[in-house]
Amino acid sequence: IVMTQSPDSLAVSLGETATINCKSSQSVLFSSNNKNYLAWYQQKPGQPPKLLISWASARESGVPDRFSGSGSGTDFTLTISSLQAEDVAVYYCQEYYSTLWTFGQGTKVEIK
Amino acid sequence: QVQVVESGGGLVKPGGSLRLSCAASGFAVSGYYMSWIRQAPGRGLEWISYIRSGDDVIFYADSVKGRFTISRDDANNSLYLFMNSLRVEDAAVYYCARVQGSMDVWGKGTTVTVSS
């Protein structure tokens, strides 16, 4: 499965909304449990990645509610509402539907 | 405290070998899928291997298949990555992660440099 994120980078003003898209080359929706096998990670400079969202829309404990995930099948979105300075990072989507997992290429979020 | 700590990185010549370790604490590696992921300098994340809990089935990315071997030591609560026939393009930070569907616990990584 190939994961393609868009855009590669974006600059958003503080307090505004950042929207990152992730498209998979085939569906990651498992029909037997109706779950999308899609995760979102945040990686700040010099740090390891941090899991934000699993199953396309389930926010991890402790992740601010300004982060939300949506979508199903092949098209997914990570939305950061009311962008804060500490949200500057690279964001990755990742599918875990197949036996060989893949990440998107990453989207760099900066402050405008 | 649930965490994983990688070690074993270093400088190795092309064609050489290296063993990376990942020590887990706060949970038993035997009960989870465990994975290795790498990140070349200035590049994105690349999943390279995981080992399943229960049946120990293993998967590798094509880029490392036949050269890298993942293993788990339940007694030492650790995960390993044996890397052979290293290439310049294998240079990266290597991360170990616990898997619960997605990868929910990551270490800080260990750096592998491949250079003559």
mmCIF file of N, CA and C in Angstrom, chain B residues 22-95:
data_model
loop_
_atom_site.group_PDB
_atom_site.id
_atom_site.type_symbol
_atom_site.label_atom_id
_atom_site.label_comp_id
_atom_site.label_asym_id
_atom_site.label_seq_id
_atom_site.Cartn_x
_atom_site.Cartn_y
_atom_site.Cartn_z
ATOM 1 N N CYS B 22 16.768 -3.389 22.066
ATOM 2 C CA CYS B 22 15.665 -2.554 22.548
ATOM 3 C C CYS B 22 15.187 -3.169 23.859
ATOM 4 N N ALA B 23 15.469 -2.493 24.953
ATOM 5 C CA ALA B 23 15.076 -2.984 26.269
ATOM 6 C C ALA B 23 13.738 -2.375 26.664
ATOM 7 N N ALA B 24 12.797 -3.215 26.978
ATOM 8 C CA ALA B 24 11.463 -2.746 27.351
ATOM 9 C C ALA B 24 11.289 -2.797 28.864
ATOM 10 N N SER B 25 10.497 -1.871 29.372
ATOM 11 C CA SER B 25 10.144 -1.879 30.780
ATOM 12 C C SER B 25 8.693 -1.437 30.928
ATOM 13 N N GLY B 26 8.048 -1.952 31.961
ATOM 14 C CA GLY B 26 6.654 -1.600 32.206
ATOM 15 C C GLY B 26 5.654 -2.443 31.457
ATOM 16 N N PHE B 27 6.131 -3.310 30.604
ATOM 17 C CA PHE B 27 5.271 -4.246 29.883
ATOM 18 C C PHE B 27 6.130 -5.404 29.392
ATOM 19 N N ALA B 28 5.472 -6.489 29.029
ATOM 20 C CA ALA B 28 6.168 -7.675 28.540
ATOM 21 C C ALA B 28 6.158 -7.695 27.021
ATOM 22 N N VAL B 29 7.344 -7.737 26.409
ATOM 23 C CA VAL B 29 7.418 -7.741 24.943
ATOM 24 C C VAL B 29 6.732 -8.969 24.365
ATOM 25 N N SER B 30 6.655 -10.041 25.168
ATOM 26 C CA SER B 30 6.040 -11.270 24.671
ATOM 27 C C SER B 30 4.554 -11.098 24.374
ATOM 28 N N GLY B 31 3.949 -10.086 24.957
ATOM 29 C CA GLY B 31 2.517 -9.900 24.803
ATOM 30 C C GLY B 31 2.111 -8.928 23.718
ATOM 31 N N TYR B 32 3.074 -8.403 23.002
ATOM 32 C CA TYR B 32 2.798 -7.374 21.996
ATOM 33 C C TYR B 32 3.547 -7.653 20.706
ATOM 34 N N TYR B 33 2.991 -7.178 19.584
ATOM 35 C CA TYR B 33 3.806 -7.042 18.401
ATOM 36 C C TYR B 33 4.860 -5.976 18.736
ATOM 37 N N MET B 34 6.062 -6.183 18.198
ATOM 38 C CA MET B 34 7.138 -5.209 18.384
ATOM 39 C C MET B 34 7.750 -4.914 17.019
ATOM 40 N N SER B 35 8.153 -3.667 16.831
ATOM 41 C CA SER B 35 8.564 -3.231 15.506
ATOM 42 C C SER B 35 9.843 -2.409 15.542
ATOM 43 N N TRP B 36 10.548 -2.417 14.422
ATOM 44 C CA TRP B 36 11.665 -1.503 14.184
ATOM 45 C C TRP B 36 11.284 -0.562 13.035
ATOM 46 N N ILE B 37 11.639 0.695 13.211
ATOM 47 C CA ILE B 37 11.392 1.743 12.210
ATOM 48 C C ILE B 37 12.680 2.545 12.124
ATOM 49 N N ARG B 38 12.987 3.057 10.951
ATOM 50 C CA ARG B 38 14.184 3.883 10.841
ATOM 51 C C ARG B 38 13.887 5.199 10.142
ATOM 52 N N GLN B 39 14.808 6.128 10.330
ATOM 53 C CA GLN B 39 14.667 7.456 9.722
ATOM 54 C C GLN B 39 16.038 7.933 9.296
ATOM 55 N N ALA B 40 16.271 7.949 7.993
ATOM 56 C CA ALA B 40 17.526 8.462 7.456
ATOM 57 C C ALA B 40 17.600 9.971 7.696
ATOM 58 N N PRO B 41 18.815 10.523 7.734
ATOM 59 C CA PRO B 41 18.969 11.952 8.010
ATOM 60 C C PRO B 41 18.139 12.819 7.072
ATOM 61 N N GLY B 42 17.295 13.659 7.656
ATOM 62 C CA GLY B 42 16.485 14.568 6.870
ATOM 63 C C GLY B 42 15.354 13.928 6.096
ATOM 64 N N ARG B 43 15.098 12.650 6.375
ATOM 65 C CA ARG B 43 14.072 11.931 5.616
ATOM 66 C C ARG B 43 12.902 11.536 6.510
ATOM 67 N N GLY B 44 11.938 10.868 5.919
ATOM 68 C CA GLY B 44 10.763 10.444 6.650
ATOM 69 C C GLY B 44 10.962 9.094 7.337
ATOM 70 N N LEU B 45 9.874 8.618 7.924
ATOM 71 C CA LEU B 45 9.902 7.356 8.649
ATOM 72 C C LEU B 45 9.751 6.183 7.691
ATOM 73 N N GLU B 46 10.498 5.133 7.953
ATOM 74 C CA GLU B 46 10.419 3.907 7.151
ATOM 75 C C GLU B 46 10.256 2.718 8.092
ATOM 76 N N TRP B 47 9.122 2.035 8.004
ATOM 77 C CA TRP B 47 8.950 0.798 8.754
ATOM 78 C C TRP B 47 9.858 -0.265 8.141
ATOM 79 N N ILE B 48 10.542 -1.057 8.992
ATOM 80 C CA ILE B 48 11.434 -2.064 8.434
ATOM 81 C C ILE B 48 11.113 -3.497 8.867
ATOM 82 N N SER B 49 10.550 -3.695 10.063
ATOM 83 C CA SER B 49 10.274 -5.068 10.465
ATOM 84 C C SER B 49 9.368 -5.088 11.683
ATOM 85 N N TYR B 50 8.605 -6.186 11.837
ATOM 86 C CA TYR B 50 7.923 -6.432 13.099
ATOM 87 C C TYR B 50 7.819 -7.930 13.335
ATOM 88 N N ILE B 51 7.656 -8.255 14.621
ATOM 89 C CA ILE B 51 7.475 -9.637 15.049
ATOM 90 C C ILE B 51 6.157 -9.704 15.821
ATOM 91 N N ARG B 52 5.340 -10.672 15.463
ATOM 92 C CA ARG B 52 4.032 -10.792 16.102
ATOM 93 C C ARG B 52 4.151 -11.521 17.426
ATOM 94 N N SER B 53 3.287 -11.194 18.341
ATOM 95 C CA SER B 53 3.184 -11.940 19.589
ATOM 96 C C SER B 53 2.392 -13.213 19.324
ATOM 97 N N GLY B 54 2.622 -14.197 20.143
ATOM 98 C CA GLY B 54 1.860 -15.440 20.028
ATOM 99 C C GLY B 54 2.466 -16.430 19.063
ATOM 100 N N ASP B 55 2.511 -16.061 17.778
ATOM 101 C CA ASP B 55 3.016 -17.006 16.780
ATOM 102 C C ASP B 55 4.403 -16.655 16.257
ATOM 103 N N ASP B 56 4.943 -15.490 16.691
ATOM 104 C CA ASP B 56 6.296 -15.064 16.292
ATOM 105 C C ASP B 56 6.472 -14.946 14.782
ATOM 106 N N VAL B 57 5.413 -14.738 14.051
ATOM 107 C CA VAL B 57 5.549 -14.489 12.627
ATOM 108 C C VAL B 57 6.215 -13.129 12.430
ATOM 109 N N ILE B 58 7.105 -13.085 11.436
ATOM 110 C CA ILE B 58 7.939 -11.907 11.210
ATOM 111 C C ILE B 58 7.735 -11.374 9.796
ATOM 112 N N PHE B 59 7.775 -10.061 9.678
ATOM 113 C CA PHE B 59 7.694 -9.416 8.371
ATOM 114 C C PHE B 59 8.818 -8.387 8.240
ATOM 115 N N TYR B 60 9.310 -8.240 7.001
ATOM 116 C CA TYR B 60 10.372 -7.279 6.708
ATOM 117 C C TYR B 60 9.982 -6.434 5.508
ATOM 118 N N ALA B 61 10.444 -5.192 5.521
ATOM 119 C CA ALA B 61 10.351 -4.377 4.319
ATOM 120 C C ALA B 61 11.305 -4.932 3.272
ATOM 121 N N ASP B 62 10.967 -4.743 2.018
ATOM 122 C CA ASP B 62 11.812 -5.256 0.940
ATOM 123 C C ASP B 62 13.230 -4.708 1.018
ATOM 124 N N SER B 63 13.380 -3.488 1.535
ATOM 125 C CA SER B 63 14.682 -2.827 1.565
ATOM 126 C C SER B 63 15.684 -3.525 2.478
ATOM 127 N N VAL B 64 15.198 -4.341 3.417
ATOM 128 C CA VAL B 64 16.100 -4.991 4.375
ATOM 129 C C VAL B 64 15.965 -6.509 4.378
ATOM 130 N N LYS B 65 15.000 -7.039 3.644
ATOM 131 C CA LYS B 65 14.750 -8.477 3.651
ATOM 132 C C LYS B 65 15.976 -9.236 3.182
ATOM 133 N N GLY B 66 16.350 -10.259 3.939
ATOM 134 C CA GLY B 66 17.523 -11.058 3.608
ATOM 135 C C GLY B 66 18.811 -10.546 4.233
ATOM 136 N N ARG B 67 18.783 -9.325 4.743
ATOM 137 C CA ARG B 67 19.986 -8.749 5.373
ATOM 138 C C ARG B 67 19.786 -8.498 6.864
ATOM 139 N N PHE B 68 18.566 -8.171 7.260
ATOM 140 C CA PHE B 68 18.276 -7.873 8.653
ATOM 141 C C PHE B 68 17.447 -9.008 9.248
ATOM 142 N N THR B 69 17.644 -9.221 10.568
ATOM 143 C CA THR B 69 16.874 -10.241 11.287
ATOM 144 C C THR B 69 16.382 -9.656 12.597
ATOM 145 N N ILE B 70 15.084 -9.750 12.811
ATOM 146 C CA ILE B 70 14.483 -9.299 14.066
ATOM 147 C C ILE B 70 14.312 -10.503 14.977
ATOM 148 N N SER B 71 14.516 -10.283 16.268
ATOM 149 C CA SER B 71 14.271 -11.362 17.219
ATOM 150 C C SER B 71 13.840 -10.770 18.549
ATOM 151 N N ARG B 72 13.285 -11.624 19.382
ATOM 152 C CA ARG B 72 12.780 -11.192 20.681
ATOM 153 C C ARG B 72 13.284 -12.136 21.750
ATOM 154 N N ASP B 73 13.680 -11.603 22.887
ATOM 155 C CA ASP B 73 14.137 -12.400 24.025
ATOM 156 C C ASP B 73 13.186 -12.117 25.175
ATOM 157 N N ASP B 74 12.271 -13.026 25.407
ATOM 158 C CA ASP B 74 11.262 -12.785 26.441
ATOM 159 C C ASP B 74 11.883 -12.767 27.834
ATOM 160 N N ALA B 75 12.889 -13.577 28.059
ATOM 161 C CA ALA B 75 13.518 -13.631 29.386
ATOM 162 C C ALA B 75 14.148 -12.294 29.749
ATOM 163 N N ASN B 76 14.737 -11.631 28.760
ATOM 164 C CA ASN B 76 15.362 -10.323 28.993
ATOM 165 C C ASN B 76 14.448 -9.165 28.631
ATOM 166 N N ASN B 77 13.229 -9.497 28.226
ATOM 167 C CA ASN B 77 12.241 -8.486 27.852
ATOM 168 C C ASN B 77 12.818 -7.499 26.834
ATOM 169 N N SER B 78 13.424 -8.062 25.810
ATOM 170 C CA SER B 78 14.121 -7.229 24.828
ATOM 171 C C SER B 78 13.815 -7.646 23.394
ATOM 172 N N LEU B 79 14.027 -6.701 22.506
ATOM 173 C CA LEU B 79 13.887 -6.895 21.066
ATOM 174 C C LEU B 79 15.246 -6.611 20.443
ATOM 175 N N TYR B 80 15.572 -7.320 19.375
ATOM 176 C CA TYR B 80 16.858 -7.126 18.718
ATOM 177 C C TYR B 80 16.671 -6.951 17.214
ATOM 178 N N LEU B 81 17.687 -6.319 16.611
ATOM 179 C CA LEU B 81 17.739 -6.239 15.155
ATOM 180 C C LEU B 81 19.178 -6.530 14.747
ATOM 181 N N PHE B 82 19.372 -7.657 14.087
ATOM 182 C CA PHE B 82 20.681 -8.019 13.563
ATOM 183 C C PHE B 82 20.761 -7.511 12.127
ATOM 184 N N MET B 83 21.760 -6.681 11.882
ATOM 185 C CA MET B 83 21.892 -6.044 10.568
ATOM 186 C C MET B 83 23.186 -6.517 9.917
ATOM 187 N N ASN B 84 23.066 -7.150 8.780
ATOM 188 C CA ASN B 84 24.221 -7.637 8.026
ATOM 189 C C ASN B 84 24.297 -6.939 6.673
ATOM 190 N N SER B 85 25.463 -7.060 6.047
ATOM 191 C CA SER B 85 25.669 -6.493 4.702
ATOM 192 C C SER B 85 25.194 -5.047 4.641
ATOM 193 N N LEU B 86 25.611 -4.279 5.621
ATOM 194 C CA LEU B 86 25.134 -2.897 5.717
ATOM 195 C C LEU B 86 25.594 -2.060 4.534
ATOM 196 N N ARG B 87 24.713 -1.177 4.123
ATOM 197 C CA ARG B 87 24.962 -0.280 2.995
ATOM 198 C C ARG B 87 24.933 1.155 3.480
ATOM 199 N N VAL B 88 25.505 2.033 2.702
ATOM 200 C CA VAL B 88 25.512 3.457 3.047
ATOM 201 C C VAL B 88 24.079 3.946 3.279
ATOM 202 N N GLU B 89 23.154 3.437 2.482
ATOM 203 C CA GLU B 89 21.756 3.898 2.595
ATOM 204 C C GLU B 89 21.029 3.349 3.825
ATOM 205 N N ASP B 90 21.680 2.472 4.612
ATOM 206 C CA ASP B 90 21.091 1.998 5.863
ATOM 207 C C ASP B 90 21.356 2.961 7.016
ATOM 208 N N ALA B 91 22.166 3.968 6.785
ATOM 209 C CA ALA B 91 22.459 4.945 7.829
ATOM 210 C C ALA B 91 21.183 5.676 8.227
ATOM 211 N N ALA B 92 20.893 5.653 9.521
ATOM 212 C CA ALA B 92 19.628 6.216 9.995
ATOM 213 C C ALA B 92 19.574 6.177 11.511
ATOM 214 N N VAL B 93 18.581 6.837 12.062
ATOM 215 C CA VAL B 93 18.191 6.598 13.450
ATOM 216 C C VAL B 93 17.211 5.439 13.434
ATOM 217 N N TYR B 94 17.477 4.441 14.264
ATOM 218 C CA TYR B 94 16.626 3.258 14.335
ATOM 219 C C TYR B 94 15.807 3.316 15.617
ATOM 220 N N TYR B 95 14.497 3.234 15.431
ATOM 221 C CA TYR B 95 13.568 3.265 16.553
ATOM 222 C C TYR B 95 12.942 1.892 16.762
#
